[in-house]
XYZ file of C-alpha atoms in Angstrom:
608
model
C 32.770 8.657 10.142
C 34.252 9.000 13.635
C 31.097 10.704 14.928
C 28.962 7.903 13.491
C 31.158 5.247 15.066
C 31.033 6.984 18.446
C 27.264 6.640 18.292
C 27.725 2.855 18.154
C 29.119 2.795 21.675
C 25.604 3.118 23.090
C 24.273 0.031 21.271
C 24.696 -3.668 21.959
C 26.876 -5.515 21.096
C 29.273 -2.599 20.422
C 28.775 -1.208 23.932
C 30.697 -4.321 25.074
C 33.881 -3.181 23.293
C 36.717 -0.992 24.611
C 38.377 2.018 22.942
C 41.138 -0.108 21.420
C 38.565 -2.256 19.646
C 36.784 0.848 18.339
C 40.082 2.136 17.004
C 40.443 -1.115 15.067
C 36.915 -0.708 13.637
C 37.652 2.901 12.710
C 40.739 1.816 10.729
C 38.951 -0.920 8.786
C 35.201 -0.249 8.496
C 33.738 1.171 5.295
C 30.456 2.959 4.677
C 28.600 1.393 1.751
C 25.450 2.260 -0.213
C 23.152 -0.278 -1.883
C 19.983 0.443 -3.913
C 16.699 -1.366 -3.395
C 16.604 -5.078 -4.407
C 20.376 -5.562 -4.021
C 21.214 -9.027 -2.703
C 23.834 -8.667 0.041
C 24.190 -12.330 1.005
C 22.927 -15.217 -1.104
C 21.449 -18.335 0.443
C 24.226 -20.945 0.985
C 26.892 -18.224 0.669
C 29.482 -17.442 3.380
C 29.508 -13.630 3.836
C 32.783 -11.728 3.604
C 31.740 -8.831 5.864
C 29.770 -8.043 9.005
C 26.900 -5.619 8.334
C 25.558 -2.812 10.527
C 22.648 -0.785 9.149
C 22.901 3.007 9.376
C 19.741 3.674 7.359
C 17.394 1.482 5.341
C 15.725 -1.922 5.520
C 17.050 -5.419 4.779
C 14.909 -8.567 4.598
C 16.060 -12.129 5.148
C 14.118 -14.836 3.286
C 14.021 -18.604 3.061
C 12.844 -18.952 -0.513
C 9.654 -16.869 -0.605
C 9.103 -16.981 3.163
C 10.000 -13.796 5.010
C 12.135 -14.687 8.042
C 13.090 -11.301 9.490
C 13.366 -7.575 8.849
C 16.421 -5.482 9.815
C 16.237 -1.723 10.459
C 18.521 1.094 11.674
C 21.299 -0.054 14.076
C 20.568 -3.753 13.446
C 23.416 -6.159 12.605
C 23.580 -9.385 10.627
C 26.108 -11.861 9.304
C 27.805 -12.414 12.669
C 26.897 -16.049 13.340
C 27.792 -17.122 9.781
C 31.217 -15.472 10.091
C 31.972 -16.942 13.529
C 30.933 -20.457 12.489
C 32.374 -20.035 8.994
C 29.181 -21.533 7.596
C 26.976 -20.672 4.599
C 23.949 -18.491 5.296
C 20.613 -20.302 5.597
C 18.818 -17.261 4.185
C 19.064 -14.641 1.471
C 19.602 -11.052 2.687
C 18.127 -8.499 0.299
C 17.777 -4.706 0.441
C 14.109 -3.759 0.731
C 14.663 -0.012 1.101
C 17.857 1.727 -0.110
C 20.614 0.981 2.338
C 23.500 2.818 3.947
C 25.557 0.545 6.175
C 28.891 -0.125 7.818
C 30.866 -3.079 6.511
C 33.423 -4.543 8.912
C 35.820 -6.991 7.174
C 35.562 -10.638 8.189
C 39.085 -10.817 9.618
C 38.566 -7.712 11.795
C 35.198 -8.961 13.095
C 36.713 -12.370 14.007
C 39.629 -10.600 15.691
C 37.179 -8.643 17.875
C 35.382 -11.888 18.776
C 38.635 -13.600 19.667
C 39.732 -10.785 21.990
C 36.328 -10.189 23.604
C 34.346 -13.298 24.522
C 31.408 -11.218 25.800
C 31.119 -9.599 22.349
C 31.280 -13.022 20.668
C 28.795 -14.667 23.033
C 26.252 -11.938 22.355
C 25.530 -13.448 18.926
C 24.601 -16.793 20.495
C 22.603 -15.464 23.462
C 18.847 -15.904 23.791
C 16.362 -13.041 23.590
C 15.863 -13.126 27.383
C 19.637 -12.966 27.966
C 19.958 -10.026 25.562
C 17.137 -8.186 27.332
C 19.002 -8.626 30.625
C 22.188 -7.287 29.044
C 20.250 -4.313 27.685
C 18.866 -3.509 31.143
C 22.334 -3.659 32.688
C 23.730 -1.263 30.108
C 20.863 1.200 30.561
C 21.334 1.104 34.310
C 25.069 1.828 34.044
C 24.494 4.676 31.591
C 21.894 6.413 33.740
C 23.164 5.824 37.285
C 25.114 9.094 36.951
C 21.814 10.990 37.059
C 21.158 9.660 40.553
C 24.525 10.974 41.702
C 23.478 14.524 40.783
C 20.439 14.624 43.107
C 20.690 17.375 45.721
C 19.341 17.876 49.229
C 15.935 19.543 49.330
C 13.141 19.743 51.891
C 11.212 16.832 50.344
C 13.580 14.314 51.915
C 13.889 16.004 55.316
C 12.196 15.323 58.649
C 10.940 18.185 60.771
C 13.533 19.252 63.332
C 12.694 19.337 67.042
C 14.597 22.393 68.339
C 14.968 23.397 71.992
C 16.823 26.189 73.750
C 20.100 25.267 75.420
C 18.717 26.284 78.868
C 15.678 23.977 78.730
C 15.517 21.333 81.519
C 16.320 17.863 80.234
C 12.981 16.350 81.263
C 11.067 19.107 79.459
C 13.209 18.646 76.344
C 12.622 14.869 76.333
C 8.880 15.448 76.752
C 8.892 17.803 73.747
C 10.842 15.211 71.776
C 8.283 12.528 72.652
C 5.305 14.746 71.808
C 6.719 15.524 68.375
C 7.784 11.893 67.703
C 11.272 13.203 66.962
C 14.299 10.950 66.499
C 16.756 13.536 67.848
C 16.859 16.945 69.545
C 18.599 19.982 68.106
C 19.868 22.360 70.766
C 20.040 26.059 69.876
C 22.980 27.658 71.635
C 24.103 31.266 71.728
C 26.389 30.316 68.871
C 25.384 27.443 66.613
C 23.575 24.199 67.288
C 24.193 21.009 69.216
C 22.419 17.644 68.937
C 21.056 15.106 71.432
C 20.562 11.531 70.242
C 19.787 8.191 71.879
C 23.425 7.815 72.944
C 23.311 11.139 74.818
C 20.046 10.144 76.514
C 21.644 6.906 77.722
C 24.440 9.016 79.211
C 21.846 11.066 81.085
C 19.974 8.023 82.394
C 23.146 6.382 83.704
C 24.974 9.420 85.126
C 22.510 12.283 85.764
C 22.833 12.065 89.556
C 26.607 11.810 89.849
C 27.177 14.516 87.216
C 24.229 16.674 88.300
C 22.825 16.816 84.747
C 19.788 19.073 84.651
C 19.720 21.188 81.457
C 19.855 19.940 77.902
C 23.087 21.682 76.920
C 24.943 19.493 79.423
C 24.337 16.326 77.396
C 24.477 17.730 73.848
C 27.106 16.916 71.246
C 28.496 20.311 70.294
C 29.205 21.673 67.746
C 27.206 19.607 65.314
C 28.257 18.458 61.870
C 25.775 19.804 59.309
C 25.334 20.376 55.577
C 23.672 23.154 53.609
C 20.605 22.876 51.419
C 21.535 22.004 47.838
C 24.484 19.742 48.698
C 24.837 16.628 46.548
C 23.137 13.682 48.259
C 25.978 11.406 47.259
C 28.452 13.659 49.096
C 26.145 13.658 52.115
C 26.032 9.849 51.994
C 29.835 9.706 52.060
C 29.919 12.125 55.006
C 27.316 10.274 57.066
C 28.686 6.789 56.454
C 32.290 7.938 56.901
C 31.595 9.707 60.218
C 28.970 7.204 61.465
C 26.303 9.917 61.574
C 22.672 8.777 61.724
C 20.990 12.200 62.029
C 22.307 15.194 60.094
C 20.908 18.764 60.369
C 20.476 20.674 57.107
C 20.929 24.461 57.166
C 19.826 27.176 54.756
C 21.938 30.091 53.514
C 21.228 31.978 56.774
C 22.541 28.974 58.740
C 19.108 28.212 60.153
C 17.972 24.590 60.509
C 15.388 23.598 57.882
C 15.191 19.914 58.737
C 16.909 16.716 59.695
C 18.265 14.107 57.296
C 18.311 10.493 58.493
C 20.838 7.961 57.231
C 18.189 5.254 56.704
C 16.251 7.605 54.397
C 19.382 8.481 52.471
C 20.260 4.831 51.977
C 16.689 4.237 50.849
C 17.007 7.041 48.289
C 19.900 5.279 46.625
C 17.946 2.009 46.818
C 14.388 2.778 45.704
C 12.992 5.490 48.049
C 10.146 3.245 49.214
C 11.138 3.581 52.874
C 10.965 7.377 52.709
C 7.531 7.339 51.107
C 6.267 4.755 53.574
C 7.445 6.763 56.579
C 6.132 10.067 55.239
C 2.672 8.635 54.521
C 2.518 6.819 57.865
C 3.456 9.963 59.806
C 1.266 12.334 57.771
C -1.212 14.314 59.853
C -2.504 16.546 57.053
C -3.373 16.188 53.363
C -0.435 18.220 52.080
C 2.010 15.792 53.690
C 0.293 12.870 51.940
C 0.348 14.757 48.625
C 4.071 15.558 48.965
C 4.982 11.969 49.882
C 2.869 10.430 47.114
C 4.449 12.636 44.463
C 7.764 10.905 45.197
C 6.452 7.580 43.905
C 7.279 8.449 40.273
C 10.920 9.011 41.260
C 10.948 5.608 42.939
C 9.548 4.045 39.752
C 12.273 5.624 37.597
C 14.989 4.372 39.957
C 13.680 0.817 40.011
C 13.226 0.741 36.220
C 16.807 1.954 35.707
C 18.007 -0.824 37.975
C 16.343 -3.382 35.693
C 13.734 -4.435 38.258
C 10.925 -6.405 36.599
C 7.797 -4.368 35.953
C 5.573 -6.739 37.944
C 7.722 -6.167 41.051
C 7.627 -2.405 40.500
C 3.841 -2.626 40.150
C 3.606 -4.603 43.384
C 5.652 -2.030 45.310
C 3.738 0.892 43.784
C 0.475 -0.843 44.641
C 1.535 -1.132 48.290
C 2.483 2.556 48.352
C -0.856 3.499 46.800
C -2.800 1.355 49.287
C -1.114 3.159 52.180
C -1.840 6.472 50.485
C -5.540 5.675 49.955
C -5.919 4.405 53.512
C -4.395 7.611 54.876
C -6.593 9.776 52.629
C -9.627 7.832 53.817
C -8.618 8.480 57.421
C -8.044 12.214 56.865
C -10.916 13.067 54.488
C -13.873 10.844 55.290
C -15.761 11.567 58.544
C -15.144 9.156 61.400
C -18.770 7.983 61.366
C -18.228 6.712 57.805
C -15.301 4.467 58.704
C -17.349 1.499 59.949
C -20.274 2.022 57.575
C -18.602 1.957 54.141
C -15.697 0.533 52.142
C -13.316 2.460 49.881
C -12.594 0.287 46.843
C -9.987 0.488 44.082
C -11.119 -0.587 40.620
C -9.584 -1.365 37.238
C -5.781 -1.407 37.053
C -5.560 -0.008 40.603
C -7.755 -2.833 41.866
C -5.522 -5.363 40.082
C -2.436 -3.710 41.583
C -1.058 -3.152 38.073
C -1.074 0.628 37.716
C 2.518 1.854 37.835
C 2.504 5.461 36.644
C -0.551 7.548 37.477
C -2.777 6.982 34.453
C -6.214 7.618 35.979
C -8.397 7.520 39.076
C -10.340 4.270 39.490
C -12.177 4.133 42.814
C -15.569 3.780 44.425
C -17.490 3.448 47.692
C -19.834 0.766 49.005
C -22.210 1.925 51.733
C -23.597 -0.388 54.359
C -27.316 -1.003 53.962
C -29.289 1.662 55.825
C -26.386 4.122 55.993
C -27.152 7.473 54.368
C -23.972 9.590 54.475
C -24.224 13.330 54.972
C -22.381 15.751 52.678
C -21.513 12.944 50.262
C -21.002 15.293 47.305
C -18.617 17.628 49.165
C -16.581 14.851 50.790
C -16.149 12.718 47.678
C -15.215 15.824 45.688
C -12.515 16.657 48.238
C -11.148 13.116 47.890
C -11.065 13.398 44.085
C -9.454 16.842 44.184
C -6.748 15.523 46.499
C -5.942 12.811 43.964
C -5.881 15.569 41.324
C -3.235 17.361 43.395
C -1.151 14.180 43.693
C -1.186 13.843 39.906
C -3.850 11.225 39.160
C -5.797 12.219 36.011
C -9.547 11.849 36.347
C -10.982 8.694 34.801
C -12.389 9.385 31.330
C -15.042 6.759 32.017
C -15.956 8.539 35.276
C -15.218 5.484 37.442
C -14.722 7.582 40.584
C -16.318 8.185 43.961
C -17.815 11.465 42.699
C -20.008 9.425 40.331
C -23.065 8.084 42.265
C -22.896 5.008 40.031
C -19.727 3.990 41.903
C -20.685 5.271 45.377
C -23.877 3.622 46.585
C -25.404 0.999 48.866
C -24.857 -2.751 48.856
C -28.414 -3.322 47.642
C -27.937 -1.111 44.595
C -24.656 -2.854 43.725
C -26.465 -6.202 43.935
C -29.100 -4.914 41.537
C -26.310 -3.976 39.125
C -24.660 -7.388 39.448
C -27.912 -9.190 38.642
C -28.436 -7.025 35.561
C -24.814 -7.383 34.407
C -25.140 -11.168 34.514
C -28.719 -11.825 33.375
C -29.206 -9.221 30.635
C -25.847 -7.626 29.847
C -25.281 -4.846 27.345
C -21.829 -3.670 26.269
C -21.581 -1.157 29.121
C -22.727 -3.814 31.584
C -19.965 -6.194 30.492
C -17.398 -3.428 30.944
C -18.766 -2.531 34.390
C -18.649 -6.204 35.374
C -14.978 -6.402 34.342
C -14.191 -3.239 36.310
C -15.972 -4.453 39.423
C -14.486 -7.957 39.325
C -11.041 -6.353 39.602
C -12.009 -4.568 42.830
C -9.740 -4.379 45.875
C -11.076 -3.057 49.196
C -8.480 -0.672 50.613
C -10.066 1.088 53.608
C -13.128 1.205 55.830
C -15.203 -1.857 56.742
C -13.710 -4.473 54.387
C -16.366 -7.108 55.192
C -18.967 -5.033 53.312
C -17.065 -5.628 50.065
C -16.332 -9.293 50.827
C -20.028 -10.021 51.226
C -20.721 -8.324 47.897
C -17.933 -10.261 46.171
C -19.318 -13.540 47.517
C -22.720 -12.570 46.144
C -21.162 -11.936 42.704
C -19.432 -15.325 42.716
C -22.656 -17.094 43.696
C -24.525 -15.381 40.855
C -21.880 -16.563 38.370
C -22.314 -20.160 39.535
C -26.015 -19.881 38.831
C -25.610 -18.243 35.412
C -22.694 -19.969 33.650
C -24.127 -18.923 30.272
C -22.965 -15.390 31.038
C -19.259 -16.292 30.836
C -18.886 -16.640 27.019
C -20.525 -13.212 26.566
C -18.132 -11.801 29.146
C -15.064 -13.443 27.556
C -15.928 -12.314 24.032
C -14.405 -8.869 24.638
C -10.965 -10.363 23.935
C -11.911 -10.100 20.247
C -12.482 -6.328 20.491
C -9.109 -5.336 19.043
C -6.914 -6.666 16.244
C -3.307 -7.635 16.828
C -0.731 -5.053 15.664
C 1.221 -7.952 14.140
C 0.205 -8.560 10.529
C 1.307 -10.858 7.707
C 4.933 -12.027 7.677
C 5.331 -10.773 11.274
C 5.190 -7.130 10.189
C 3.949 -4.543 12.655
C 0.722 -2.825 11.622
C 0.506 0.825 12.676
C -2.594 2.571 11.368
C -3.866 4.809 14.190
C -4.286 8.383 13.002
C -1.682 10.687 14.530
C 0.469 7.769 15.691
C 2.750 6.938 12.779
C 5.188 4.100 13.562
C 3.446 3.537 16.915
C 1.220 0.755 18.217
C -1.289 0.877 21.067
C 0.065 -1.967 23.156
C -2.911 -1.944 25.531
C -5.497 -2.463 22.783
C -3.223 -4.645 20.691
C -2.118 -7.102 23.370
C -2.464 -6.174 27.036
C -6.263 -6.008 27.149
C -6.716 -9.433 25.546
C -4.245 -11.061 27.933
C -5.698 -9.412 31.045
C -9.326 -9.983 30.067
C -8.801 -13.578 28.977
C -7.200 -14.377 32.333
C -9.961 -12.416 34.085
C -12.699 -14.464 32.375
C -11.012 -17.737 33.337
C -10.541 -16.530 36.923
C -14.235 -15.590 37.130
C -15.255 -19.013 35.835
C -13.094 -20.828 38.380
C -14.078 -18.650 41.356
C -10.597 -17.184 41.826
C -10.803 -14.171 44.154
C -7.370 -12.752 43.359
C -7.416 -9.576 41.278
C -3.809 -9.289 40.081
C -3.250 -10.825 36.628
C 0.024 -12.477 37.633
C -1.596 -14.017 40.706
C -4.574 -15.158 38.616
C -2.261 -16.917 36.140
C -0.489 -18.675 39.005
C -3.833 -19.677 40.516
C -4.989 -21.116 37.164
C -1.806 -23.170 37.119
C -2.338 -24.279 40.744
C -5.846 -25.645 40.037
C -4.556 -27.544 36.999
C -6.313 -25.546 34.267
C -3.043 -24.221 32.864
C 0.310 -26.019 32.605
C 3.414 -24.588 34.248
C 4.951 -23.988 30.816
C 1.896 -22.118 29.501
C 1.664 -20.074 32.695
C 5.355 -19.213 32.383
C 4.899 -18.074 28.781
C 2.009 -15.810 29.753
C 3.924 -14.340 32.692
C 6.969 -13.635 30.505
C 4.752 -12.100 27.825
C 3.035 -9.879 30.389
C 6.458 -8.791 31.652
C 7.752 -7.917 28.174
C 4.664 -5.876 27.277
C 4.583 -4.002 30.582
C 8.331 -3.314 30.510
C 8.231 -1.808 27.025
C 5.108 0.188 27.893
C 6.634 1.488 31.132
C 9.848 2.494 29.363
C 7.836 4.430 26.786
C 5.685 6.078 29.463
C 8.712 7.131 31.520
C 10.254 8.766 28.450
C 7.005 10.693 27.886
C 6.895 11.670 31.552
C 10.452 12.980 31.280
C 9.474 15.079 28.246
C 6.239 16.212 29.963
C 4.102 14.553 27.290
C 0.739 12.905 27.890
C 1.184 9.369 29.191
C -0.563 6.857 26.938
C -0.212 3.231 25.826
C 1.586 3.817 22.534
C 5.022 2.337 21.868
C 7.180 3.923 19.179
C 8.504 1.132 16.957
C 11.263 3.234 15.396
C 12.977 3.714 18.774
C 13.066 -0.012 19.565
C 16.219 -1.999 18.960
C 16.021 -5.170 16.893
C 16.233 -7.153 20.116
C 13.248 -5.293 21.553
C 11.254 -5.648 18.322
C 11.958 -9.391 18.200
C 10.931 -9.785 21.831
C 7.752 -7.778 21.235
C 6.854 -9.916 18.213
C 7.192 -13.102 20.272
C 5.025 -11.573 22.992
C 2.322 -10.605 20.490
C 2.350 -14.113 19.023
C 1.875 -15.581 22.496
C -1.115 -13.266 23.092
C -2.685 -14.372 19.800
C -2.250 -18.028 20.744
C -3.804 -17.348 24.142
C -6.784 -15.620 22.494
C -7.364 -18.778 20.449
C -7.260 -20.901 23.615
C -9.807 -18.662 25.355
C -11.988 -18.535 22.260
C -12.023 -22.335 22.015
C -12.594 -22.749 25.775
C -15.658 -20.502 25.824
C -16.872 -21.499 22.312
C -16.873 -17.835 21.264
C -17.605 -18.727 17.641
C -21.090 -19.749 18.806
C -21.782 -16.563 20.809
C -24.318 -14.303 19.114
């Protein structure tokens, strides 16, 4: 009993209670068993207990209409007890039930002593989601405190001998773009920072300062590899240290830790990644920096940052990464003769975790690149090393279909629009989501303008393009029950097929019709609102729905990443709380309503 109650402390609303309140529950709560078809609360009856399901299923009904379904860890009866009012519904056991029963007087006592606990029962779904995020963040912040110093967060150290002339040392520092100098003495190290250089500039003549050891701060404060980053943060902030050498077991310098990077680590690590990619002079440095993006994603998700903001930040990191890879891999003569483009979810700026490679090249007319196969393969293999799985649809620069001249792309666009097959419609959707990330951007802009002009001339294409929203059925069936039928995925739903694709593609079709150049789904929704096609309320509903779906998908994907499982689009229903299931149901209903709007708008019932 005690072990079971301790498990409650991780679930809302019980996570809002203190130990004294749990002691009160322990003294009064009973475990009860009810067989199938038992009526727990009759309609128009005031319940005498507060119910918490341990195992089983309970349905609430208004006559014959199913109102809701309650599963493991769900609670019910709270509002009726607080308001002392008869239940509007009948609560009946659908699958044999084991539950906690907390007496009415004890439950009301807990509400009286803890307003946050009481208010939970009257909060909206959005408010409960925010509470859930806060609790998850508090529970997992401890993991961040256990991170240790390793070479992935360090800057290269610029080390000079203590006898080196100051001018020579400063020149070396400038050549290596170092932020500080480490001075190797006969015993130990010293450090020279901006403050020491100011001392030299102001007083070198009167003090006859000529060699670097004369202006060093000695001995230095340092830490050893493997020290807890949180302890290092306390040391650096407490001693006002901006640059801290890190030593190995042999007391040799392995790198320099900067305070701004450390602060960024405990924020979201984006600054570190940005700096490392910007300063990279070789592919391995780009690979190492880019691998840190997943850690940044985990940190931001734990902090409760909305998925669309995480996606935006990740997109910016990826754009910098692709631009640097373009600079390092593609020959200089290519740079003004082609454009590197991102397609699909990368083009929309909506890929968070690395799910696949979606990229292509557009060559200027008349440009015939040498060694195209070898160079594009090197680019793809570098993305392999970073952790991007290859696209199953082969939408990559190594596929000549997605690395060709402007003229050939125009031929494709004409065919996609005038005589489209299923593959053509998919290719059109992929290409319309394109973002030009490096090279001569005007090459892509001209091609995009050509696509938009073709659409204006062939409006009949749009209903055929939009019809793809009907490709997949909703995972929400009769009486708001989830439908999970995919083989090998019991109690799971494919949220991409079941909801995300229809929302993204419906918005994409409307954006194409209205000549909206933006690729991001959120930005497209806002643009549709700006031109008056969509009301502010409808746009807000779609944005909130997109956020809910992406948040639940990201949470599921991060759990799979942690367990080293394949990242996919399935969400496990049995691991969702009632709050999350309710929120997901509302999101799926909104998607279905939006599909009807798009279907009516494009007259899809008349499309052959």
